[in-house]
Amino acid sequence: MADNDGHFLKTLPERQREDLFSSADLSVETRKKKLLKLKTILLEHESAFIQALYSDLGRPAFETFSSEIAVLLNEIDYVCRHLAKWIKPVRSRHLKFGYVEAIKRKRHPYGSILIISSWNYPLQLALMPAIGAIASGNRCVIKPSEHAPATGELLREVINHVFPPEQLTVVTGDAQTASLLTSSPFDLIFFTGSQQTGKAVAQQAADQLTPVILELGGKNPCIIEETGFSKAAIQQIVWGKFLNAGQTCIAPDTIFVHQSIYEKTLSEISASLSAFYGARPQESADYGRICNDAHFQKMVDFIGKGDVWHGGTYDRSDRFIEPTVVTNMKPGSSIFQEEIFGPVLPVIPYTDLRTLLSSDMIQRDALTGYIFSKDNKQILLFMEHMRSPTISVNQVIHHAANPHIAFGGVGRSGYGAYHGKAGFLAFSYDKTDYKAYHYIHVQGKFPPYSDRNMNLLKKLRKWLL
């Protein structure tokens, strides 16, 4: 079977639904066994995944393990510990006039789930939603990004060897394959990627009334308020920005620094970059590469939008762009509007936080918002202004690895959330068994209606309805 076999792809959702609904066993134990198979795959092929990520992104082994493999292992452990509680039916009884209601609510799988993942964290973004989908009882098809071919091919090889296609399968291919899949009759589509592609996926899914979860990006603002400066804070921000060569959807996109600490912040950023990656970052074993030529050119264009404070060099043949800090950006420049998603960091001074927030420089519905401050009033002002589902104070990136926190966007950064229990809920719906036990036959609710019965209804509506 070839991945681009149109008949195979079109019939996958129905075959997976048949496997799901013909199976009498949707037990916790069965779901856990599948999750533990994924865990075994990660452990047994750890070295191979590290090598694949190095091939695709020049990613150092430490970053691959900490940001992809370890996060997935923790998620599987967390879900397995709590799944029995999540899956347990919720029962209630309600006494009404003439009858007793017995209600049983239980989460039910959608059926066949399509997962389209992104290239920047091609292992985590393929398997993290699959963990939630499997925990909810679904069958899954994963379409990895063609821009991370080594990781995608390894996923296809190891997962398709362990799981039958009716339960979980990986389909590799280009945008044409993805389009064929999104036009197939899946029960839910989970997409991670750009706003432009996300809109296209949502529009295609809408033709079939297929629900969609979109995990997009955004210009995540990072505020360094005048009380928030420290060497440790700058190290946190620089690490979060240049992790994976800046290709992280929750990376600080732009830093806004209070004017009083602007110069020393720039100096400390340079000091941190030198400490992390040395005088020749291209020779550092701890710094990654840009994914593809088109994205490389976008980063080069961004560098030209302002004055280079630090870095600015690049090597197209190696897909290397030095960690770069730019200042004095040109008004109206695209760097103010577009998500950067790479190793270019604009640093902009401000004098008053309220004035800054009222400007158009802060994307209120970014995927996340960061503020470094000891001033609770300033922190609260920022929190109240932002619409982002997560606001991180004095820390970057780490919230995304916490299974207790739902991960997702709002507005331009997407909709829907997953991780931990949020993932279990995202890939399932409430299925209710409703029973009524009558002890009195109430004739007055039937036509012909009367004023007397209307008055009784108004007085006793809580007991009658």
Coordinates of C-alpha atoms in Angstrom, one line a residue:
M1 CA 0.0 0.0 0.0
A2 CA 1.4 3.4 -1.0
D3 CA 0.7 6.4 1.2
N4 CA -0.8 8.3 -1.7
D5 CA -3.2 5.5 -2.6
G6 CA -6.4 7.5 -2.9
H7 CA -8.8 4.6 -2.3
F8 CA -6.9 3.5 0.8
L9 CA -6.9 7.0 2.2
K10 CA -10.5 7.7 1.5
T11 CA -11.7 4.4 3.1
L12 CA -9.5 4.7 6.2
P13 CA -12.0 6.7 8.3
E14 CA -14.8 4.2 7.7
R15 CA -12.5 1.2 8.3
Q16 CA -11.4 2.8 11.6
R17 CA -15.0 3.5 12.7
E18 CA -16.0 -0.1 11.9
D19 CA -13.1 -1.3 14.0
L20 CA -14.1 1.0 16.9
F21 CA -17.8 0.3 16.9
S22 CA -17.5 -3.4 16.3
S23 CA -15.2 -3.7 19.3
A24 CA -17.0 -4.5 22.5
D25 CA -13.9 -3.5 24.5
L26 CA -13.4 0.2 25.1
S27 CA -12.0 -0.5 28.6
V28 CA -9.4 1.5 30.4
E29 CA -7.0 -1.4 30.2
T30 CA -7.2 -1.6 26.4
R31 CA -6.6 2.1 26.0
K32 CA -3.6 2.0 28.4
K33 CA -2.1 -0.9 26.5
K34 CA -2.1 1.2 23.4
L35 CA -0.6 4.1 25.2
L36 CA 2.1 1.9 26.7
K37 CA 2.9 0.7 23.2
L38 CA 3.6 4.3 22.2
K39 CA 5.8 4.6 25.3
T40 CA 7.8 1.5 24.3
I41 CA 8.3 2.9 20.8
L42 CA 9.7 6.1 22.2
L43 CA 12.0 4.3 24.6
E44 CA 13.2 1.7 22.2
H45 CA 13.8 4.1 19.3
E46 CA 15.1 7.1 21.3
S47 CA 18.4 7.2 19.6
A48 CA 16.8 6.9 16.2
F49 CA 14.4 9.8 16.9
I50 CA 17.3 12.0 18.2
Q51 CA 19.2 11.3 14.9
A52 CA 16.1 12.0 12.8
L53 CA 15.5 15.3 14.5
Y54 CA 19.1 16.2 14.0
S55 CA 18.8 15.4 10.3
D56 CA 15.6 17.5 9.9
L57 CA 16.5 20.5 12.2
G58 CA 20.1 20.2 13.4
R59 CA 18.5 19.7 16.8
P60 CA 20.9 18.9 19.7
A61 CA 20.1 15.7 21.5
F62 CA 19.4 17.5 24.8
E63 CA 16.7 19.7 23.2
T64 CA 15.1 16.7 21.4
F65 CA 14.9 14.6 24.5
S66 CA 13.7 17.5 26.8
S67 CA 11.2 19.1 24.5
E68 CA 9.9 16.1 22.6
I69 CA 10.6 12.6 24.0
A70 CA 10.5 13.5 27.8
V71 CA 7.3 15.6 27.4
L72 CA 5.6 12.7 25.6
L73 CA 6.7 10.1 28.2
N74 CA 5.4 12.4 31.0
E75 CA 2.1 12.8 29.2
I76 CA 1.6 9.1 28.7
D77 CA 2.4 8.5 32.4
Y78 CA 0.0 11.2 33.5
V79 CA -2.8 10.1 31.3
C80 CA -2.5 6.4 32.4
R81 CA -2.6 7.4 36.0
H82 CA -5.8 9.4 35.6
L83 CA -7.7 7.7 32.8
A84 CA -9.8 5.5 35.0
K85 CA -11.1 8.5 36.8
W86 CA -11.8 10.5 33.7
I87 CA -13.6 7.6 32.0
K88 CA -15.9 6.8 34.9
P89 CA -19.6 7.7 34.2
V90 CA -21.1 10.6 36.1
R91 CA -24.5 9.6 37.6
S92 CA -27.3 11.8 39.0
R93 CA -31.0 11.6 40.0
H94 CA -33.5 14.4 40.1
L95 CA -37.0 14.4 41.6
K96 CA -39.6 16.0 39.5
F97 CA -43.4 16.3 39.8
G98 CA -44.7 13.0 38.5
Y99 CA -41.4 11.4 37.7
V100 CA -37.8 10.8 38.7
E101 CA -34.9 11.5 36.2
A102 CA -31.9 9.1 36.2
I103 CA -29.0 10.5 34.2
K104 CA -25.7 8.9 33.3
R105 CA -23.1 10.9 31.4
K106 CA -20.0 9.3 29.9
R107 CA -17.3 10.6 27.5
H108 CA -17.6 8.8 24.2
P109 CA -15.0 8.7 21.3
Y110 CA -15.7 10.6 18.1
G111 CA -14.4 7.7 16.0
S112 CA -11.7 8.3 13.4
I113 CA -9.4 11.2 14.1
L114 CA -7.0 12.9 11.6
I115 CA -3.9 14.5 13.1
I116 CA -1.9 16.9 10.9
S117 CA 1.3 17.9 12.6
S118 CA 3.9 20.6 12.1
W119 CA 7.6 20.4 11.3
N120 CA 9.0 22.4 14.2
Y121 CA 8.4 19.7 16.8
P122 CA 7.5 16.8 14.4
L123 CA 7.6 14.1 17.0
Q124 CA 5.8 15.8 19.9
L125 CA 3.2 17.4 17.7
A126 CA 2.3 14.1 16.0
L127 CA 2.0 12.0 19.1
M128 CA 0.8 14.4 21.8
P129 CA -2.7 14.7 20.2
A130 CA -2.7 11.0 19.5
I131 CA -2.2 10.3 23.2
G132 CA -5.4 12.2 24.0
A133 CA -7.3 10.7 21.1
I134 CA -6.3 7.1 22.1
A135 CA -7.1 7.8 25.7
S136 CA -10.6 8.8 24.6
G137 CA -11.0 5.6 22.7
N138 CA -10.6 6.8 19.1
R139 CA -8.7 5.5 16.1
C140 CA -6.2 7.8 14.5
V141 CA -4.4 8.7 11.3
I142 CA -1.3 10.9 11.7
K143 CA 0.0 13.0 8.8
P144 CA 3.5 14.3 9.7
S145 CA 4.9 17.4 8.0
E146 CA 6.8 16.7 4.8
H147 CA 9.2 19.4 5.9
A148 CA 10.6 17.0 8.6
P149 CA 11.0 14.0 6.3
A150 CA 13.4 11.9 8.5
T151 CA 11.2 12.1 11.5
G152 CA 8.0 11.5 9.5
E153 CA 9.5 8.4 7.8
L154 CA 10.7 7.0 11.2
L155 CA 7.2 7.6 12.7
R156 CA 5.7 5.8 9.7
E157 CA 8.1 2.9 10.0
V158 CA 7.8 2.2 13.8
I159 CA 4.1 3.0 14.4
N160 CA 2.8 1.1 11.3
H161 CA 4.9 -1.9 12.4
V162 CA 3.3 -2.0 15.8
F163 CA -0.3 -0.9 15.1
P164 CA -2.8 -2.1 12.5
P165 CA -4.1 0.7 10.2
E166 CA -7.6 0.3 11.6
Q167 CA -6.3 1.5 15.0
L168 CA -3.4 3.9 14.4
T169 CA -1.5 4.6 11.2
V170 CA 1.0 7.2 9.9
V171 CA 0.6 8.5 6.3
T172 CA 3.4 10.4 4.8
G173 CA 3.2 12.7 1.8
D174 CA 3.0 16.3 0.6
A175 CA 0.3 18.9 0.6
Q176 CA -1.7 17.0 -1.9
T177 CA -1.8 14.0 0.4
A178 CA -2.9 16.3 3.3
S179 CA -5.7 17.8 1.1
L180 CA -6.9 14.3 0.2
L181 CA -7.0 13.4 3.9
T182 CA -8.8 16.6 4.9
S183 CA -11.5 15.9 2.3
S184 CA -12.0 12.4 3.6
P185 CA -14.9 11.6 6.1
F186 CA -13.0 11.8 9.4
D187 CA -15.0 12.5 12.6
L188 CA -12.6 15.2 13.8
I189 CA -9.5 16.9 12.5
F190 CA -6.6 18.1 14.6
F191 CA -4.3 20.5 12.9
T192 CA -1.1 22.2 14.0
G193 CA 0.5 24.8 11.8
S194 CA 0.2 28.2 10.2
Q195 CA -2.8 30.4 10.2
Q196 CA -3.0 30.3 6.4
T197 CA -3.0 26.5 6.2
G198 CA -5.3 26.3 9.3
K199 CA -7.9 28.4 7.5
A200 CA -7.8 26.1 4.5
V201 CA -8.2 23.0 6.6
A202 CA -11.1 24.5 8.5
Q203 CA -12.8 25.5 5.2
Q204 CA -12.4 22.1 3.7
A205 CA -13.6 20.4 6.8
A206 CA -16.7 22.7 7.0
D207 CA -18.0 21.2 3.7
Q208 CA -18.5 17.9 5.6
L209 CA -19.4 19.5 8.9
T210 CA -16.3 17.9 10.4
P211 CA -15.2 19.5 13.7
V212 CA -11.7 20.9 13.8
I213 CA -9.2 21.8 16.5
L214 CA -6.6 24.4 15.3
E215 CA -3.3 24.9 17.0
L216 CA -1.8 27.9 15.3
G217 CA 0.8 30.5 16.3
G218 CA 1.0 34.1 17.2
K219 CA 3.3 37.0 18.1
N220 CA 3.8 36.1 21.7
P221 CA 4.7 39.4 23.5
C222 CA 7.3 39.3 26.3
I223 CA 7.2 42.3 28.7
I224 CA 10.2 43.1 30.9
E225 CA 8.9 45.6 33.4
E226 CA 11.4 47.8 35.2
T227 CA 11.2 45.5 38.3
G228 CA 11.6 42.4 36.3
F229 CA 15.1 42.7 35.1
S230 CA 17.7 40.1 36.3
K231 CA 20.4 38.0 34.8
A232 CA 18.3 34.9 35.5
A233 CA 15.3 36.5 33.8
I234 CA 17.3 37.3 30.6
Q235 CA 18.7 33.8 30.5
Q236 CA 15.2 32.4 30.7
I237 CA 14.0 34.6 27.8
V238 CA 17.0 34.0 25.6
W239 CA 16.8 30.3 26.1
G240 CA 13.1 30.2 25.3
K241 CA 13.5 32.4 22.2
F242 CA 16.4 30.5 20.7
L243 CA 15.4 27.0 21.6
N244 CA 15.1 25.0 18.4
A245 CA 16.6 28.0 16.6
G246 CA 13.6 30.1 17.5
Q247 CA 11.1 27.7 15.7
T248 CA 8.7 27.3 18.6
C249 CA 5.1 28.5 18.5
I250 CA 5.2 29.7 22.1
A251 CA 8.6 31.3 21.9
P252 CA 8.8 35.0 23.0
D253 CA 8.3 36.7 19.6
T254 CA 9.2 40.2 20.6
I255 CA 10.6 41.7 23.8
F256 CA 9.2 45.0 25.1
V257 CA 11.6 46.5 27.7
H258 CA 11.0 49.4 30.0
Q259 CA 13.1 52.3 28.9
S260 CA 14.9 52.5 32.2
I261 CA 16.5 49.1 31.8
Y262 CA 16.7 49.0 28.0
E263 CA 20.4 49.3 27.5
K264 CA 21.4 46.9 30.2
T265 CA 18.8 44.4 28.9
L266 CA 20.4 44.5 25.5
S267 CA 23.9 44.0 27.0
E268 CA 22.7 41.1 29.1
I269 CA 21.0 39.4 26.1
S270 CA 24.3 39.6 24.2
A271 CA 26.1 38.2 27.3
S272 CA 23.7 35.3 27.5
L273 CA 23.9 34.5 23.8
S274 CA 27.7 34.4 24.0
A275 CA 27.5 32.2 27.1
F276 CA 25.1 29.8 25.5
Y277 CA 26.5 29.4 22.0
G278 CA 30.0 30.9 22.1
A279 CA 31.7 33.4 19.8
R280 CA 31.0 31.1 16.8
P281 CA 27.4 29.8 17.1
Q282 CA 27.7 28.0 13.8
E283 CA 30.2 25.7 15.5
S284 CA 28.1 25.1 18.6
A285 CA 26.7 21.6 19.0
D286 CA 23.9 23.1 21.0
Y287 CA 22.3 25.3 18.3
G288 CA 19.9 24.1 15.6
R289 CA 19.2 24.9 12.0
I290 CA 16.4 26.4 10.0
C291 CA 13.9 23.9 8.5
N292 CA 13.9 24.8 4.8
D293 CA 15.0 27.3 2.3
A294 CA 11.8 29.3 2.1
H295 CA 11.7 29.8 5.9
F296 CA 15.4 30.6 5.8
Q297 CA 14.8 33.5 3.4
K298 CA 12.0 34.8 5.6
M299 CA 14.4 35.1 8.5
V300 CA 17.0 36.8 6.4
D301 CA 14.4 39.4 5.3
F302 CA 13.4 40.0 9.0
I303 CA 17.0 40.7 9.9
G304 CA 17.0 43.6 7.4
K305 CA 14.0 45.2 9.0
G306 CA 16.0 46.9 11.7
D307 CA 19.5 47.6 13.1
V308 CA 21.4 44.4 14.1
W309 CA 22.5 44.7 17.8
H310 CA 23.8 41.1 18.0
G311 CA 24.5 38.4 15.4
G312 CA 23.1 38.9 11.9
T313 CA 25.4 36.5 10.0
Y314 CA 24.0 33.4 8.2
D315 CA 25.1 30.6 5.9
R316 CA 22.5 29.5 3.4
S317 CA 24.3 26.3 2.5
D318 CA 24.1 25.1 6.2
R319 CA 20.7 26.7 6.8
F320 CA 22.4 28.5 9.7
I321 CA 21.2 31.9 11.0
E322 CA 23.1 33.3 14.0
P323 CA 21.0 34.2 17.0
T324 CA 20.1 37.8 16.1
V325 CA 18.9 40.8 18.1
V326 CA 17.4 43.7 16.1
T327 CA 16.5 47.2 17.3
N328 CA 15.1 50.4 15.7
M329 CA 12.7 48.5 13.4
K330 CA 11.3 50.5 10.6
P331 CA 7.7 51.8 11.2
G332 CA 5.1 49.7 9.3
S333 CA 7.5 46.8 8.8
S334 CA 6.2 43.3 8.5
I335 CA 8.3 42.3 11.5
F336 CA 5.6 44.1 13.6
Q337 CA 2.8 42.1 12.1
E338 CA 4.0 38.6 11.2
E339 CA 4.9 35.8 13.5
I340 CA 8.7 35.6 13.4
F341 CA 9.1 31.9 14.2
G342 CA 12.9 31.9 14.1
P343 CA 16.1 33.2 15.6
V344 CA 15.5 36.9 15.1
L345 CA 14.6 38.8 18.3
P346 CA 13.2 42.4 18.1
V347 CA 13.8 44.4 21.3
I348 CA 11.6 47.5 21.7
P349 CA 11.7 50.0 24.5
Y350 CA 8.5 51.4 26.2
T351 CA 7.8 54.0 28.8
D352 CA 4.3 53.1 30.1
L353 CA 2.7 49.6 30.1
R354 CA -0.8 50.9 29.8
T355 CA 0.1 53.0 26.8
L356 CA 2.0 50.1 25.2
L357 CA -1.0 47.7 25.7
S358 CA -3.4 50.2 24.1
S359 CA -1.2 50.4 20.9
D360 CA -1.4 47.9 18.1
M361 CA 2.0 46.4 18.8
I362 CA 0.6 43.7 21.2
Q363 CA -1.3 40.8 19.8
R364 CA -4.0 40.3 22.4
D365 CA -4.9 36.8 21.2
A366 CA -1.4 35.5 20.9
L367 CA -0.9 31.8 21.9
T368 CA 0.7 33.0 25.1
G369 CA 1.9 36.1 26.8
Y370 CA 4.9 36.6 29.0
I371 CA 5.7 39.2 31.6
F372 CA 8.7 39.6 33.9
S373 CA 7.9 41.8 36.9
K374 CA 7.6 42.0 40.7
D375 CA 4.9 44.6 40.5
N376 CA 1.5 42.8 41.0
K377 CA -0.4 45.8 39.6
Q378 CA 1.6 45.7 36.3
I379 CA 1.1 41.9 36.1
L380 CA -2.6 42.2 36.6
L381 CA -2.9 45.0 34.0
F382 CA -1.1 42.7 31.5
M383 CA -3.3 39.7 32.4
E384 CA -6.5 41.6 32.0
H385 CA -5.5 43.0 28.7
M386 CA -4.4 39.7 27.1
R387 CA -6.9 37.2 25.7
S388 CA -4.3 34.5 25.5
P389 CA -5.4 31.3 27.2
T390 CA -2.1 31.2 29.1
I391 CA -0.2 34.1 30.7
S392 CA 3.2 33.1 32.1
V393 CA 4.8 35.3 34.8
N394 CA 8.6 35.2 35.2
Q395 CA 9.0 32.1 33.2
V396 CA 8.8 31.0 29.5
I397 CA 8.0 27.8 27.7
H398 CA 7.7 25.5 30.7
H399 CA 3.9 25.7 31.0
A400 CA 3.5 23.8 27.7
A401 CA 5.1 20.7 29.3
N402 CA 2.7 20.7 32.2
P403 CA -0.1 18.2 31.7
H404 CA -2.2 20.0 34.3
I405 CA -2.4 23.0 31.9
A406 CA -4.6 23.0 28.8
F407 CA -2.6 24.0 25.7
G408 CA -4.4 25.9 23.0
G409 CA -5.2 29.2 21.4
V410 CA -8.0 31.7 20.9
G411 CA -8.8 33.9 18.0
R412 CA -5.9 34.1 15.6
S413 CA -3.9 31.6 17.6
G414 CA -6.5 28.9 17.0
Y415 CA -9.2 27.2 19.0
G416 CA -9.6 24.1 21.1
A417 CA -7.1 22.8 23.6
Y418 CA -5.4 19.6 24.6
H419 CA -2.7 18.1 27.0
G420 CA -3.7 16.1 30.0
K421 CA -7.4 15.9 30.8
A422 CA -8.0 18.7 28.2
G423 CA -6.9 16.3 25.5
F424 CA -9.2 13.5 26.8
L425 CA -12.1 16.0 26.7
A426 CA -11.1 17.4 23.3
F427 CA -11.3 14.0 21.5
S428 CA -14.5 12.9 23.1
Y429 CA -18.1 14.1 23.7
D430 CA -20.7 13.7 26.4
K431 CA -23.0 10.8 25.7
T432 CA -26.0 10.8 28.0
D433 CA -28.3 8.0 29.0
Y434 CA -31.5 9.5 30.2
K435 CA -34.3 7.5 32.0
A436 CA -37.5 8.7 33.5
Y437 CA -39.5 6.7 36.2
H438 CA -43.1 7.9 36.4
Y439 CA -45.0 7.7 39.6
I440 CA -47.9 10.1 38.6
H441 CA -49.4 10.6 35.2
V442 CA -49.5 14.4 34.7
Q443 CA -52.3 15.0 32.2
G444 CA -52.1 18.8 32.3
K445 CA -49.0 19.0 30.1
F446 CA -50.9 17.8 27.0
P447 CA -53.2 19.8 24.7
P448 CA -55.7 21.3 24.9
Y449 CA -53.8 23.8 27.1
S450 CA -55.6 25.9 29.7
D451 CA -54.9 29.2 31.6
R452 CA -55.1 27.2 34.9
N453 CA -52.3 24.9 33.7
M454 CA -50.3 27.8 32.5
N455 CA -50.5 29.4 36.0
L456 CA -49.4 26.1 37.6
L457 CA -46.5 25.8 35.1
K458 CA -45.3 29.3 36.1
K459 CA -45.5 28.5 39.8
L460 CA -44.0 25.0 39.6
R461 CA -41.7 25.2 36.6
K462 CA -38.7 23.9 38.6
W463 CA -40.5 20.8 39.5
L464 CA -42.5 20.3 36.3
L465 CA -39.6 20.7 33.8

